[in-house]
XYZ file of C-alpha atoms in Angstrom:
461
model
C 17.314 166.145 80.857
C 15.427 166.404 77.722
C 16.304 163.031 76.395
C 15.075 161.652 79.901
C 11.571 163.339 79.435
C 11.380 161.742 75.999
C 12.482 158.280 77.252
C 9.929 158.194 79.903
C 7.002 159.484 77.528
C 8.111 156.492 75.192
C 8.183 154.106 77.929
C 4.639 155.529 79.176
C 3.134 154.984 75.767
C 4.412 151.527 75.373
C 3.107 150.690 78.762
C -0.351 152.072 77.896
C -0.291 150.228 74.478
C 0.612 147.016 76.541
C -2.165 147.125 78.898
C -4.754 148.017 75.883
C -3.353 144.802 73.974
C -3.684 142.608 76.918
C -7.225 143.821 77.630
C -8.227 142.788 74.187
C -6.438 139.614 74.375
C -8.506 138.674 77.508
C -11.373 140.252 76.846
C -11.972 140.332 73.050
C -14.466 142.433 71.411
C -16.046 144.638 74.026
C -18.775 145.503 72.048
C -20.439 142.204 73.154
C -20.103 142.532 76.808
C -23.782 143.687 77.585
C -25.100 140.006 77.291
C -26.102 140.086 81.084
C -25.639 143.614 81.574
C -27.936 146.710 80.949
C -30.016 147.311 77.929
C -31.876 150.149 76.305
C -34.359 148.300 74.036
C -37.897 149.448 73.852
C -39.664 146.157 74.528
C -42.658 145.473 76.496
C -44.565 142.639 77.991
C -46.688 140.598 75.578
C -50.117 139.387 76.321
C -51.419 136.003 75.874
C -54.014 136.895 73.588
C -55.392 139.896 71.887
C -59.032 139.832 71.020
C -61.397 141.702 68.892
C -64.594 141.723 70.997
C -67.671 142.614 69.067
C -70.602 142.559 71.631
C -69.608 139.012 73.184
C -68.514 137.554 69.827
C -64.830 137.417 69.430
C -62.046 136.859 67.094
C -58.137 136.020 67.962
C -55.708 138.659 66.579
C -52.786 136.659 65.005
C -49.669 137.684 63.432
C -46.663 139.207 65.436
C -46.178 141.989 62.995
C -46.963 145.725 62.668
C -50.317 144.972 61.659
C -51.289 142.295 64.351
C -50.594 141.659 67.796
C -47.235 143.596 67.784
C -48.450 146.527 65.791
C -51.428 146.995 68.345
C -49.566 146.566 71.264
C -46.912 149.335 70.072
C -49.590 151.643 69.501
C -50.983 151.603 72.822
C -48.051 151.867 74.564
C -46.762 154.708 72.435
C -49.872 156.678 73.041
C -49.686 156.017 76.578
C -45.888 157.311 76.661
C -46.885 160.655 75.458
C -48.560 161.098 78.968
C -52.022 162.469 77.722
C -54.114 160.674 80.163
C -55.815 160.550 83.435
C -56.973 157.709 85.421
C -59.808 157.321 87.588
C -61.497 154.576 89.817
C -64.172 152.834 88.095
C -67.591 151.439 89.500
C -70.233 152.269 86.662
C -69.545 149.061 84.706
C -69.089 145.500 85.085
C -66.909 143.313 82.834
C -69.837 141.669 81.434
C -71.327 144.938 80.266
C -68.068 145.890 78.622
C -68.068 142.619 76.800
C -71.408 143.773 75.205
C -69.708 146.479 73.192
C -66.927 146.491 70.864
C -63.414 146.798 71.672
C -60.166 144.771 72.265
C -59.344 142.544 75.157
C -55.739 142.441 75.993
C -55.449 138.966 78.213
C -52.414 138.484 80.301
C -51.189 135.235 81.833
C -51.131 136.585 85.206
C -51.534 139.731 87.343
C -49.190 142.826 86.516
C -48.944 146.460 87.442
C -49.853 148.438 84.844
C -46.136 149.617 85.061
C -44.924 146.177 84.201
C -47.138 145.840 81.254
C -46.312 149.168 79.584
C -42.659 148.991 80.535
C -42.335 152.520 82.401
C -43.860 154.163 85.300
C -46.983 155.807 84.942
C -47.413 159.378 85.909
C -48.787 159.258 89.316
C -50.198 162.685 89.156
C -52.585 161.420 86.471
C -53.858 158.686 88.734
C -56.448 159.418 91.581
C -55.930 155.855 93.155
C -53.414 153.335 94.081
C -53.341 150.860 91.000
C -54.417 147.264 91.464
C -52.814 144.671 89.490
C -54.646 143.888 86.527
C -54.907 140.784 84.353
C -56.821 142.086 81.291
C -57.361 145.661 79.689
C -60.473 146.512 77.695
C -60.179 149.231 74.929
C -63.670 150.406 74.438
C -64.191 151.380 70.445
C -67.588 151.911 71.095
C -67.230 155.109 73.195
C -63.870 156.299 71.649
C -63.835 159.058 69.227
C -61.170 161.202 67.205
C -60.132 162.751 70.374
C -60.154 160.330 73.381
C -60.105 156.679 74.153
C -61.400 154.809 76.873
C -59.433 151.991 78.488
C -60.505 149.731 81.477
C -58.397 147.750 83.732
C -59.638 144.468 85.148
C -58.218 142.594 87.892
C -57.668 138.624 88.237
C -61.295 138.437 89.804
C -62.439 140.393 86.543
C -63.607 143.351 88.554
C -63.317 146.463 86.604
C -61.050 148.531 88.923
C -60.091 151.780 86.926
C -60.641 153.812 83.719
C -58.132 155.325 81.661
C -59.039 158.337 79.380
C -56.240 158.717 76.757
C -56.096 161.654 74.531
C -55.377 160.926 70.960
C -56.725 158.392 68.527
C -55.539 154.584 68.053
C -55.499 154.521 64.521
C -54.476 150.529 64.078
C -56.936 149.919 66.737
C -59.948 151.525 64.704
C -58.620 150.318 61.423
C -58.727 146.572 62.877
C -62.370 146.661 64.215
C -63.149 148.031 60.799
C -61.622 144.912 59.308
C -63.366 142.501 61.579
C -66.776 144.513 60.983
C -66.838 143.652 57.504
C -68.373 140.224 57.211
C -66.951 139.486 53.751
C -63.481 139.911 55.291
C -63.964 137.600 58.106
C -65.815 134.886 56.650
C -64.393 131.214 57.590
C -62.444 133.099 60.515
C -63.139 131.202 63.749
C -65.611 132.882 65.953
C -65.446 132.563 69.916
C -67.856 133.565 72.190
C -67.544 135.423 75.760
C -68.778 132.813 78.580
C -69.855 135.782 80.800
C -72.422 136.839 78.240
C -75.702 134.679 78.267
C -76.875 135.047 74.643
C -78.083 132.930 71.995
C -74.934 131.732 71.064
C -73.988 130.608 74.584
C -73.517 127.113 75.462
C -74.239 127.632 79.142
C -77.554 129.255 79.484
C -78.354 126.896 82.381
C -75.110 127.534 84.060
C -74.607 131.471 85.431
C -70.913 130.385 86.673
C -69.664 127.742 84.334
C -66.157 129.223 84.733
C -64.382 130.984 87.463
C -64.159 133.962 84.812
C -64.684 134.886 81.341
C -63.349 132.409 78.859
C -63.616 133.044 75.143
C -64.418 129.485 73.869
C -65.032 128.634 69.961
C -68.717 128.409 68.668
C -69.418 124.912 67.960
C -69.905 124.378 64.333
C -69.172 121.199 62.408
C -69.191 122.876 59.203
C -66.415 125.149 60.620
C -64.167 122.769 62.348
C -60.714 124.190 63.946
C -57.672 123.930 61.585
C -54.509 123.337 62.791
C -51.004 122.383 61.697
C -49.598 118.924 62.308
C -46.431 119.343 64.218
C -43.608 117.456 65.686
C -40.683 118.477 68.140
C -37.110 118.006 67.604
C -33.736 119.272 69.074
C -31.943 122.277 67.613
C -28.538 120.913 68.082
C -28.605 117.875 65.748
C -25.020 117.310 65.560
C -24.065 113.592 65.647
C -20.432 113.922 66.853
C -19.110 115.707 70.028
C -17.152 118.096 67.738
C -20.420 119.004 65.686
C -22.401 119.364 68.757
C -19.921 121.735 70.523
C -19.526 123.850 67.017
C -23.620 124.087 66.727
C -23.776 125.214 70.558
C -20.977 127.759 70.162
C -23.038 129.723 67.599
C -25.485 130.218 70.795
C -23.321 130.242 73.903
C -20.170 132.113 72.810
C -22.183 135.469 73.393
C -22.028 134.754 77.027
C -18.262 134.859 77.176
C -15.947 137.959 77.213
C -13.441 136.079 75.393
C -15.061 132.834 73.661
C -11.323 131.635 73.052
C -10.671 131.090 76.776
C -13.718 128.947 77.865
C -13.578 125.381 78.769
C -15.875 122.612 78.368
C -16.116 119.071 79.675
C -18.298 116.072 78.805
C -20.484 114.769 81.401
C -23.098 112.011 81.534
C -25.769 114.639 81.378
C -24.288 116.845 78.806
C -21.850 119.522 78.010
C -20.626 121.958 80.393
C -18.776 125.395 79.496
C -17.217 127.658 81.935
C -14.727 130.332 82.304
C -12.824 131.913 85.203
C -15.135 134.493 85.857
C -17.972 132.616 87.749
C -20.035 131.744 84.487
C -21.133 128.075 84.049
C -23.316 126.969 80.983
C -24.533 123.588 80.638
C -26.360 121.828 77.581
C -28.570 118.703 78.606
C -28.772 115.644 76.606
C -32.404 116.240 76.667
C -32.055 119.862 74.821
C -32.215 122.314 77.694
C -29.955 125.399 77.639
C -29.100 126.648 81.139
C -26.611 129.300 82.656
C -25.625 130.198 86.050
C -23.495 133.567 86.928
C -22.310 134.309 90.508
C -23.097 138.023 91.630
C -20.605 140.492 91.415
C -20.344 143.971 91.760
C -23.418 146.257 92.591
C -26.350 144.769 94.763
C -28.883 147.771 93.821
C -32.331 146.610 94.257
C -34.491 147.312 90.971
C -38.425 148.062 91.043
C -40.918 145.844 89.497
C -40.606 147.555 86.278
C -37.067 147.854 85.918
C -36.699 144.351 86.643
C -39.522 143.456 83.850
C -37.747 145.505 81.530
C -34.455 143.970 82.096
C -36.140 140.305 81.507
C -37.985 141.565 78.356
C -34.812 143.238 76.940
C -32.765 140.307 77.601
C -34.973 138.133 75.781
C -35.368 140.532 72.833
C -31.345 140.714 72.434
C -30.044 137.567 73.357
C -28.588 135.326 70.634
C -28.456 132.381 72.962
C -32.171 132.087 72.608
C -33.604 130.559 69.407
C -35.490 133.409 67.302
C -38.391 130.975 66.720
C -38.865 130.591 70.662
C -38.746 134.215 71.046
C -41.484 134.682 68.794
C -44.078 132.667 70.798
C -43.187 133.594 74.333
C -45.610 135.191 76.884
C -45.073 135.760 80.725
C -46.865 133.079 82.331
C -45.627 133.293 86.289
C -43.695 135.541 88.646
C -42.276 133.736 91.581
C -40.657 135.703 94.576
C -38.251 133.157 96.286
C -37.491 134.486 99.727
C -34.936 131.961 100.385
C -32.845 132.641 97.724
C -33.666 136.331 96.961
C -34.575 135.662 93.391
C -37.300 136.994 91.335
C -38.294 134.261 89.028
C -39.951 134.914 85.655
C -41.377 131.788 83.638
C -42.748 132.077 80.138
C -45.163 129.995 78.014
C -45.277 129.436 74.637
C -47.766 129.985 71.970
C -47.358 128.580 68.122
C -49.361 130.845 65.957
C -52.714 131.065 67.419
C -52.502 128.207 70.093
C -50.842 127.732 73.285
C -48.372 124.661 73.652
C -48.318 122.583 76.722
C -45.757 120.658 78.503
C -47.334 117.711 80.100
C -45.921 116.762 83.723
C -44.113 113.809 82.409
C -42.114 116.005 79.694
C -41.257 118.608 82.349
C -39.814 115.929 84.389
C -38.044 114.317 81.289
C -36.689 118.100 80.518
C -36.171 118.898 84.349
C -37.941 122.143 83.488
C -40.730 124.158 84.833
C -41.586 125.836 81.282
C -40.164 126.589 78.001
C -38.153 129.711 79.391
C -36.925 130.609 82.787
C -34.975 133.702 84.130
C -34.115 134.887 87.722
C -33.064 138.236 88.689
C -31.039 139.030 91.983
C -30.355 142.296 92.982
C -29.884 144.078 89.756
C -28.196 141.183 87.581
C -29.719 138.217 85.770
C -28.339 135.409 87.783
C -29.608 132.419 85.973
C -31.775 131.001 83.426
C -32.955 128.088 81.227
C -34.934 127.307 78.104
C -35.605 124.568 75.619
C -33.449 124.331 72.662
C -36.052 122.595 70.868
C -38.133 123.413 67.765
C -41.534 122.735 66.674
C -41.854 122.040 62.899
C -44.423 121.003 60.406
C -44.617 117.203 59.531
C -44.908 117.972 56.056
C -43.157 121.277 54.958
C -44.035 121.241 51.170
C -47.658 120.920 51.710
C -50.014 123.041 53.639
C -50.511 120.281 56.081
C -53.466 121.198 58.147
C -55.837 118.912 59.986
C -58.970 119.651 61.543
C -60.265 119.278 64.927
C -63.967 118.436 64.870
C -64.570 117.421 68.426
C -66.977 120.136 69.862
C -66.111 122.197 73.115
C -69.338 120.667 74.899
C -67.998 117.104 74.510
C -64.542 118.372 76.055
C -66.210 119.980 78.783
C -68.512 116.791 79.526
C -65.157 114.843 79.442
C -63.506 117.182 81.891
C -66.452 116.761 84.274
C -65.894 113.080 84.246
C -62.546 113.187 84.350
C -62.278 115.504 87.713
C -65.524 114.125 88.978
C -67.315 117.185 88.926
C -71.109 116.954 89.174
C -72.035 120.654 89.320
C -70.475 123.264 87.006
C -71.745 126.061 89.332
C -70.289 124.729 92.384
C -67.003 123.765 90.682
C -66.558 125.917 87.965
C -63.438 125.175 85.516
C -61.097 127.993 85.577
C -60.325 127.864 81.490
C -60.726 125.809 78.545
C -59.208 125.898 75.133
C -57.474 124.096 72.286
C -53.791 123.443 72.375
C -50.972 121.897 71.156
C -49.586 119.100 73.919
C -46.158 117.982 74.064
C -46.090 114.274 75.566
C -42.437 113.573 74.845
C -39.414 115.034 72.904
C -38.838 113.995 69.248
C -42.332 112.947 68.548
C -45.558 114.271 67.026
C -47.336 116.796 69.100
C -50.878 116.235 70.123
C -53.601 118.655 69.411
C -56.888 118.960 71.343
C -58.935 120.410 74.038
C -57.427 121.361 77.367
C -58.999 122.544 80.763
C -57.784 124.285 83.532
C -59.523 123.326 87.088
C -57.974 124.176 90.545
C -54.689 125.193 89.032
C -54.071 121.798 87.115
C -54.340 121.110 83.462
C -56.472 118.272 82.335
C -56.409 116.651 78.917
C -59.868 115.165 78.458
């Protein structure tokens, strides 16, 4: 009898070991299985721009590091997470009045809830009103002191809707404003002007409504032109043979698969397709776009807006399939609710150092894409995505290959008026004007010039 128990114990152990070995064989290293799953990374939504505002004159914050954009954003979110704040309605100030002060403008590429911006649900007990969606945040340094900070929320129509009184001190913000108040330290730094303020610097003293909303445009000064790098765009996957391309692609796409050894691939006229038996399909196009599609399996739990936003931000931060250079310049540009498919679609634009990079309609058609990166959530899962496997490089890496744009903003505006057949800026105001890199085609030099937004369409005057 005792021998039977021993035999059963040994047999049971062997069965368990066999199951474990089979699991490892088919699933590989389970530590990599969170690629499309949950994540605990502390990542927040990046603004398009952060401006230091000095009574209407402004400076772009560059450097996505601990002392630049990332540092400021991390400090703000960290202080808000402590919960020592009150939110109240605000009707005392207009946005123009705030811009006449010293502070910081966080400019987002679209309207978002405060929860989506901060990455967590704010304490509703600290808020006396239902929160509107906002597109900008103004941190008032003029009023702030060692004990509290005053933060104003601005909606897409640039109406000040709420005021946050935040206890504590934003050390890096105060250190940064002190730096920009030292004229010796900002000598040669490009200065911008708030279009809402009619000052001695303003281009539009004769136009009270030249733009739909405030735009920071550079002061015209032929003695201080706008420096930019000469860039070209090229594919990241540069293998000449099929085997070389697949080998390069595997360093990006293997993370999708539970066991990369069991994936299949096929060559099609449009590119290379990878798949497995678990409803996952990955395609790399000949034009340099990587796409994945995943059929929903398991839970169909609905996520809140902030949970979706966090899932998207964490996916981008942790994904080995997205090139690091692309990650550094991404900012959220559009959110689309597709009622037909049940998807929430997130589209991201791209900044190279201080400037926006725009895809013309021609190159979007060529690449068959809407933006630099797009991700879609359905239920509680990221079900598809696409991004450019292209990179921007300096034409001459051995030399600080800077060029200078001497064309003034006045000329760009006048050319835009002619291009759009606008006879009266007050009747037909522009939405935006800025300097940007413009991609006309793949594997070519990138243009740099003024671009203008009018009636939801970009123009290149």
